[in-house]
Amino acid sequence: MPSGLVALALGGFGIGLTEFLIAGLLPQVASSFAVSEAAAGWLISGYALSVAVGAIALTAATARLPRKAVLVGLVALFVVGNLLSAVAPSYPVMLLGRIVAALCHGSFFGIGSLVARSLVAPERKSRAVAVMFAGLTLANVLGVPFGALVGERWGWRAAFWAVTAIGVLALAGIAALVPDGAGETRSPTVTGQSDPVPADGLRAQFRAFRSWQVWLTLTATALSYGGMFGAFSYIAYTFTEVGGFSSMDVAWLLMVYGVGLVVGNLVGGRAADHDRDRALVLALLGLAVTLAVFGLLAANATASVVLVFLMGLFGFASVPGMITRVTDFAHGAALAASANVSASNIGNALGAWLGGLAITAGLGYTAPLYVGAGIVLISVIVMAVAARRAKSPAQHAEHCM
């Protein structure tokens, strides 16, 4: 494994931690600044909105800059944001720190995925992306318990100091270990499996969005995330109100889900390198079936444990393949890779909203699982259409331009 890839994974781990740890610290932060729980919740929702905006804005603004330099700058921004949160004298400064840290999120994973794939042979590109995202999935497992543990022992500010330190290590690692010019090598594409030619300049970045395959992949990404996180947003209620678990059980059940994310990410990356479109369709279909069966068997404790693991596994098995797919058809445009991150966040918001509507309508706490299954099933159809179109001579010619 290239050492530069480890540095990127560490950066992903730090960014993932800062996204997830706040959930375990929210009561302490609200009490510290004497704000309501609803106001403190903006530290989560404000972060998510900033991710969606920053992914496009910062990637577009840095289109002509060397990708390694951009990554170093993004991690520096992340460090500043978490430092602001750690020393924040007031709630507005804390919120500002969260927003600043969030701005780098989408661009880091978008540009970082292009750099990661350039560090390995073309036939291992999805696995390289999976390794980088392994940091994020590990943070998903450890983020909330890490924040709660550190916050309980040393206070919530200590958690942000720890994340700031991780950011400094990642910054040094990327600067020292990622080769200069990584992600910018120009090699002619001979087959659909070769690396794309990176696009320079903002006009070339936007030109990538002329491809129907890019839009179909972004749509499938948004729908798959929307289905999974629409169900995940209310999974604690499903466990306690339907499955009969205690509120104390929710933490370890979420860790089971997180382990599924880690496994699915790595398995999905390997499968995508073998037959990407087939792997994507099967992963999405597996997620749709898992969510539907979960809805049927949510009252069974043993089944719930198995199904929440499979939910994480199938949910993240599509991530490496989706990113390499969108960047292949976008001919290496970093803006398309970052747009994939924005699409996932838009899907998260849509899925959570639809799941909440189902509960409000009185359909019960299993309803988000069925809603999620329906959304993911649409994603399966979109991905199947994209895969079929990709086999046509015209689409193959577009891909190899």
XYZ file of C-alpha atoms in Angstrom:
401
model
C 0.000 0.000 0.000
C 1.525 3.367 -0.990
C 2.344 5.497 2.049
C 0.577 8.443 0.438
C -2.625 6.412 0.477
C -2.254 5.916 4.243
C -1.888 9.685 4.674
C -5.082 10.250 2.677
C -6.906 7.660 4.802
C -5.732 9.464 7.960
C -7.116 12.717 6.562
C -10.403 10.962 5.821
C -10.448 9.575 9.362
C -10.002 13.031 10.882
C -12.680 14.584 8.675
C -15.048 11.730 9.461
C -14.420 12.119 13.197
C -15.262 15.805 13.175
C -18.497 15.048 11.339
C -19.705 12.280 13.656
C -18.298 13.027 17.126
C -20.531 16.064 17.654
C -23.565 13.788 18.077
C -22.133 12.413 21.324
C -21.133 15.888 22.545
C -24.277 17.857 21.739
C -25.737 17.916 25.284
C -22.427 19.162 26.726
C -22.011 21.834 24.060
C -25.609 23.045 24.483
C -25.122 23.295 28.253
C -21.737 25.027 27.894
C -23.117 27.789 25.686
C -26.577 27.865 27.321
C -28.400 27.230 24.030
C -31.353 24.974 23.289
C -31.011 21.466 21.889
C -32.554 22.727 18.636
C -29.935 25.490 18.335
C -27.139 23.046 19.128
C -28.516 20.810 16.357
C -27.337 23.396 13.837
C -23.810 22.230 14.593
C -24.835 19.056 12.735
C -27.178 20.383 10.043
C -25.004 23.442 9.391
C -22.060 21.123 8.852
C -24.016 19.003 6.348
C -25.162 22.046 4.348
C -21.617 23.415 4.267
C -20.320 20.087 2.956
C -22.722 20.251 0.004
C -21.790 23.864 -0.813
C -18.055 23.542 -0.200
C -17.700 20.422 -2.342
C -18.635 22.363 -5.472
C -17.374 25.853 -4.595
C -13.854 24.941 -3.426
C -13.279 22.364 -6.149
C -14.294 24.889 -8.805
C -12.161 27.626 -7.241
C -9.054 25.418 -7.169
C -9.518 23.805 -10.608
C -6.182 25.043 -12.002
C -4.072 24.385 -8.905
C -1.921 21.262 -8.343
C -4.028 18.626 -6.630
C -1.513 17.850 -3.909
C -1.306 21.539 -2.991
C -5.104 21.743 -2.901
C -5.296 18.746 -0.559
C -2.732 20.322 1.772
C -4.749 23.557 1.773
C -8.008 21.710 2.443
C -6.572 19.850 5.434
C -5.132 23.157 6.722
C -8.669 24.602 6.501
C -9.921 21.575 8.417
C -7.328 22.169 11.158
C -8.304 25.858 11.452
C -12.008 24.971 11.691
C -11.500 22.444 14.470
C -9.120 24.776 16.289
C -11.850 27.439 16.221
C -14.306 24.942 17.683
C -11.848 23.887 20.402
C -11.255 27.453 21.639
C -14.688 28.909 20.800
C -15.719 31.490 23.458
C -19.326 31.548 22.199
C -21.842 29.521 20.239
C -21.549 31.623 17.020
C -17.772 31.046 16.956
C -18.362 27.319 17.524
C -20.793 27.237 14.603
C -18.305 29.154 12.447
C -15.631 26.574 13.269
C -17.969 23.765 12.222
C -18.751 25.522 8.931
C -15.076 26.177 8.155
C -14.169 22.539 8.876
C -17.077 21.309 6.735
C -16.098 23.340 3.680
C -13.112 21.062 3.033
C -15.067 17.792 3.414
C -16.496 17.276 -0.069
C -13.498 18.623 -1.961
C -11.086 16.515 0.068
C -12.862 13.273 -0.767
C -13.503 14.329 -4.366
C -9.951 15.433 -5.178
C -8.443 12.875 -2.807
C -10.128 10.037 -4.687
C -8.429 11.164 -7.907
C -5.070 11.361 -6.173
C -5.588 7.965 -4.493
C -6.330 6.177 -7.742
C -3.233 7.697 -9.359
C -1.017 6.077 -6.709
C -1.817 2.513 -7.841
C -2.134 0.543 -11.065
C -5.336 1.274 -13.059
C -6.802 -2.148 -12.282
C -6.661 -1.324 -8.543
C -8.195 2.155 -8.669
C -11.464 1.285 -6.882
C -9.540 -0.488 -4.127
C -7.355 2.594 -3.697
C -10.446 4.765 -3.306
C -11.818 2.219 -0.818
C -8.639 2.486 1.271
C -8.959 6.271 1.395
C -12.624 5.979 2.397
C -11.707 3.367 5.016
C -10.701 6.301 7.219
C -14.195 7.758 6.891
C -15.933 4.447 7.565
C -13.727 3.799 10.612
C -14.641 7.258 11.889
C -18.287 6.295 11.479
C -17.688 3.359 13.834
C -15.602 5.296 16.375
C -16.829 8.886 16.000
C -19.794 8.977 18.375
C -18.273 6.753 21.111
C -14.941 8.622 20.773
C -16.654 11.981 21.259
C -18.746 10.712 24.164
C -15.766 9.075 25.908
C -13.356 11.992 25.561
C -16.082 14.491 26.376
C -17.099 12.598 29.495
C -13.516 12.355 30.744
C -11.917 15.651 29.715
C -14.735 17.833 28.362
C -16.040 18.442 24.862
C -13.221 20.827 23.930
C -10.677 18.028 24.388
C -12.396 16.055 21.609
C -11.872 18.922 19.169
C -8.258 19.341 20.286
C -7.727 15.639 19.534
C -9.254 15.981 16.058
C -7.116 19.075 15.438
C -4.012 17.018 16.283
C -5.110 14.273 13.865
C -5.541 16.973 11.210
C -1.995 18.231 11.784
C -0.638 14.677 11.409
C -2.633 14.175 8.202
C -1.395 17.521 6.872
C 2.225 16.536 7.488
C 1.653 13.074 6.027
C 0.077 14.327 2.810
C 2.755 16.980 2.373
C 5.554 14.446 2.891
C 4.187 11.215 1.424
C 1.907 12.102 -1.497
C 4.104 12.531 -4.602
C 4.158 15.874 -6.375
C 1.934 15.763 -9.436
C -0.180 12.909 -8.063
C -3.565 12.751 -9.762
C -2.368 14.865 -12.684
C -0.564 12.288 -14.831
C -1.807 12.488 -18.401
C -2.074 9.077 -19.999
C -4.112 8.320 -23.123
C -7.157 6.164 -22.458
C -7.145 3.007 -24.545
C -9.866 0.999 -22.833
C -12.627 1.663 -20.358
C -10.403 0.332 -17.564
C -7.593 2.872 -17.992
C -7.183 6.046 -16.014
C -8.920 9.142 -17.440
C -7.139 12.278 -18.609
C -7.467 14.943 -15.910
C -9.385 18.064 -16.971
C -7.732 21.441 -16.435
C -9.574 24.713 -15.954
C -13.093 25.503 -14.839
C -14.596 25.308 -18.339
C -13.174 21.817 -18.829
C -14.454 20.824 -15.392
C -18.012 21.821 -16.295
C -17.700 20.198 -19.721
C -17.614 16.845 -17.931
C -21.282 17.311 -17.013
C -22.291 16.949 -20.659
C -22.095 13.202 -20.150
C -25.361 11.423 -19.417
C -23.346 8.760 -17.617
C -22.099 11.354 -15.126
C -25.666 12.477 -14.375
C -26.969 8.918 -14.116
C -24.183 8.011 -11.692
C -24.789 11.121 -9.571
C -28.515 10.314 -9.491
C -27.851 6.714 -8.458
C -25.491 7.976 -5.729
C -28.057 10.421 -4.332
C -30.806 7.791 -4.328
C -28.681 5.051 -2.755
C -27.515 7.336 0.047
C -31.028 8.721 0.450
C -32.478 5.250 0.895
C -29.849 4.089 3.367
C -29.645 7.232 5.487
C -33.395 7.793 5.329
C -33.695 4.489 7.189
C -30.577 5.042 9.327
C -31.780 8.448 10.599
C -34.559 6.755 12.560
C -32.891 3.409 13.256
C -32.613 4.100 17.010
C -36.410 4.322 17.203
C -36.722 1.120 15.193
C -34.428 -0.672 17.641
C -36.105 0.571 20.809
C -39.769 0.896 19.787
C -40.003 -2.139 17.491
C -37.073 -4.427 18.284
C -37.383 -4.183 22.061
C -33.775 -3.090 22.605
C -32.926 -0.698 25.427
C -31.522 2.748 24.727
C -28.186 1.474 26.099
C -28.081 -1.154 23.336
C -28.245 1.407 20.545
C -24.537 2.322 20.834
C -23.231 -1.185 20.172
C -25.849 -1.775 17.483
C -24.586 1.327 15.686
C -21.074 -0.055 15.963
C -22.285 -3.257 14.268
C -23.620 -1.043 11.474
C -20.275 0.769 11.323
C -18.355 -2.502 11.020
C -20.635 -3.333 8.096
C -19.653 -0.009 6.485
C -15.943 -0.814 6.807
C -16.317 -4.327 5.378
C -18.654 -3.208 2.590
C -16.323 -0.391 1.548
C -13.320 -2.713 1.182
C -15.224 -5.589 -0.447
C -17.018 -3.164 -2.765
C -13.731 -1.642 -3.910
C -12.317 -5.042 -4.811
C -15.533 -6.105 -6.593
C -15.679 -2.849 -8.563
C -12.170 -3.422 -9.913
C -13.332 -6.799 -11.239
C -16.678 -5.801 -12.846
C -17.778 -2.361 -11.719
C -21.286 -1.967 -13.123
C -22.306 -5.490 -12.151
C -20.918 -4.932 -8.636
C -22.836 -1.656 -8.315
C -26.158 -3.124 -9.427
C -25.761 -6.097 -7.071
C -24.750 -3.883 -4.120
C -27.744 -1.592 -4.607
C -30.102 -4.531 -5.076
C -28.693 -6.110 -1.907
C -29.331 -2.879 0.000
C -32.929 -2.605 -1.252
C -33.680 -6.214 -0.256
C -31.961 -5.793 3.134
C -34.024 -2.695 3.994
C -37.286 -4.380 2.974
C -36.510 -7.541 4.961
C -35.391 -5.402 7.924
C -38.811 -3.769 7.905
C -40.473 -7.180 8.033
C -38.214 -8.637 10.747
C -37.475 -5.568 12.881
C -39.277 -7.092 15.868
C -36.807 -10.000 15.906
C -33.697 -9.021 17.885
C -31.314 -11.520 16.278
C -32.469 -10.651 12.763
C -32.066 -6.934 13.531
C -28.394 -7.387 14.462
C -27.659 -9.305 11.256
C -29.660 -6.930 9.072
C -28.151 -3.721 10.448
C -24.708 -5.185 9.634
C -25.867 -6.020 6.080
C -27.385 -2.563 5.795
C -23.953 -1.040 6.399
C -22.201 -3.588 4.184
C -24.407 -3.141 1.107
C -24.823 0.572 1.788
C -21.116 1.338 1.431
C -20.205 -1.409 -1.038
C -21.246 0.905 -3.869
C -19.203 3.939 -2.759
C -15.752 3.207 -4.331
C -17.314 2.071 -7.611
C -19.603 5.105 -7.836
C -16.673 7.487 -7.400
C -14.417 5.802 -9.954
C -17.367 5.539 -12.341
C -18.267 9.209 -12.214
C -14.629 10.304 -12.547
C -14.017 7.905 -15.455
C -16.935 9.297 -17.452
C -15.975 12.838 -16.396
C -12.432 12.185 -17.715
C -10.842 12.948 -14.351
C -12.705 16.199 -13.623
C -12.339 16.837 -9.895
C -15.598 18.813 -9.908
C -17.512 15.666 -10.848
C -15.872 13.705 -8.023
C -16.808 16.423 -5.547
C -20.312 16.609 -7.017
C -20.641 12.938 -6.099
C -20.084 13.899 -2.439
C -22.650 16.701 -2.743
C -25.110 14.265 -4.314
C -24.715 11.907 -1.357
C -25.437 14.730 1.115
C -28.478 15.857 -0.863
C -29.655 12.247 -0.831
C -29.139 12.084 2.934
C -31.351 15.126 3.464
C -34.029 13.846 1.068
C -34.109 10.381 2.625
C -34.310 11.690 6.196
C -37.147 14.046 5.187
C -39.165 11.298 3.483
C -38.582 8.894 6.372
C -39.784 11.553 8.811
C -42.908 12.149 6.720
C -43.707 8.432 6.850
C -43.460 8.401 10.653
C -45.509 11.604 10.947
C -48.174 10.005 8.769
C -48.569 7.326 11.436
C -47.009 4.472 9.470
C -44.786 3.404 12.361
C -41.057 3.188 13.030
C -40.457 0.543 10.370
C -41.802 2.882 7.684
C -38.410 4.570 7.003
C -36.996 1.125 6.172
C -39.680 0.530 3.537
C -39.323 4.091 2.220
C -35.566 3.554 2.021
C -36.030 0.270 0.164
C -38.246 2.014 -2.384
C -35.742 4.830 -2.929
C -32.844 2.386 -3.360
C -34.906 0.304 -5.786
C -35.179 3.387 -8.012
C -31.396 3.676 -7.714
C -31.071 0.063 -8.935
C -33.131 0.942 -12.009
C -31.062 4.069 -12.716
C -27.826 2.113 -12.347
C -29.091 -0.697 -14.588
C -30.002 1.860 -17.266
C -26.577 3.487 -16.928
C -24.835 0.111 -17.218
C -26.859 -0.793 -20.300
C -26.156 2.562 -21.965
C -22.442 2.212 -21.175
C -22.289 -0.918 -23.317
C -23.528 0.902 -26.414
C -20.855 1.876 -28.987
C -21.675 5.591 -28.659
C -21.254 5.584 -24.874
C -18.032 3.565 -25.100
C -16.644 6.105 -27.546
C -17.612 8.926 -25.163
C -15.848 7.165 -22.286
C -12.633 6.677 -24.228
C -12.378 10.209 -25.641
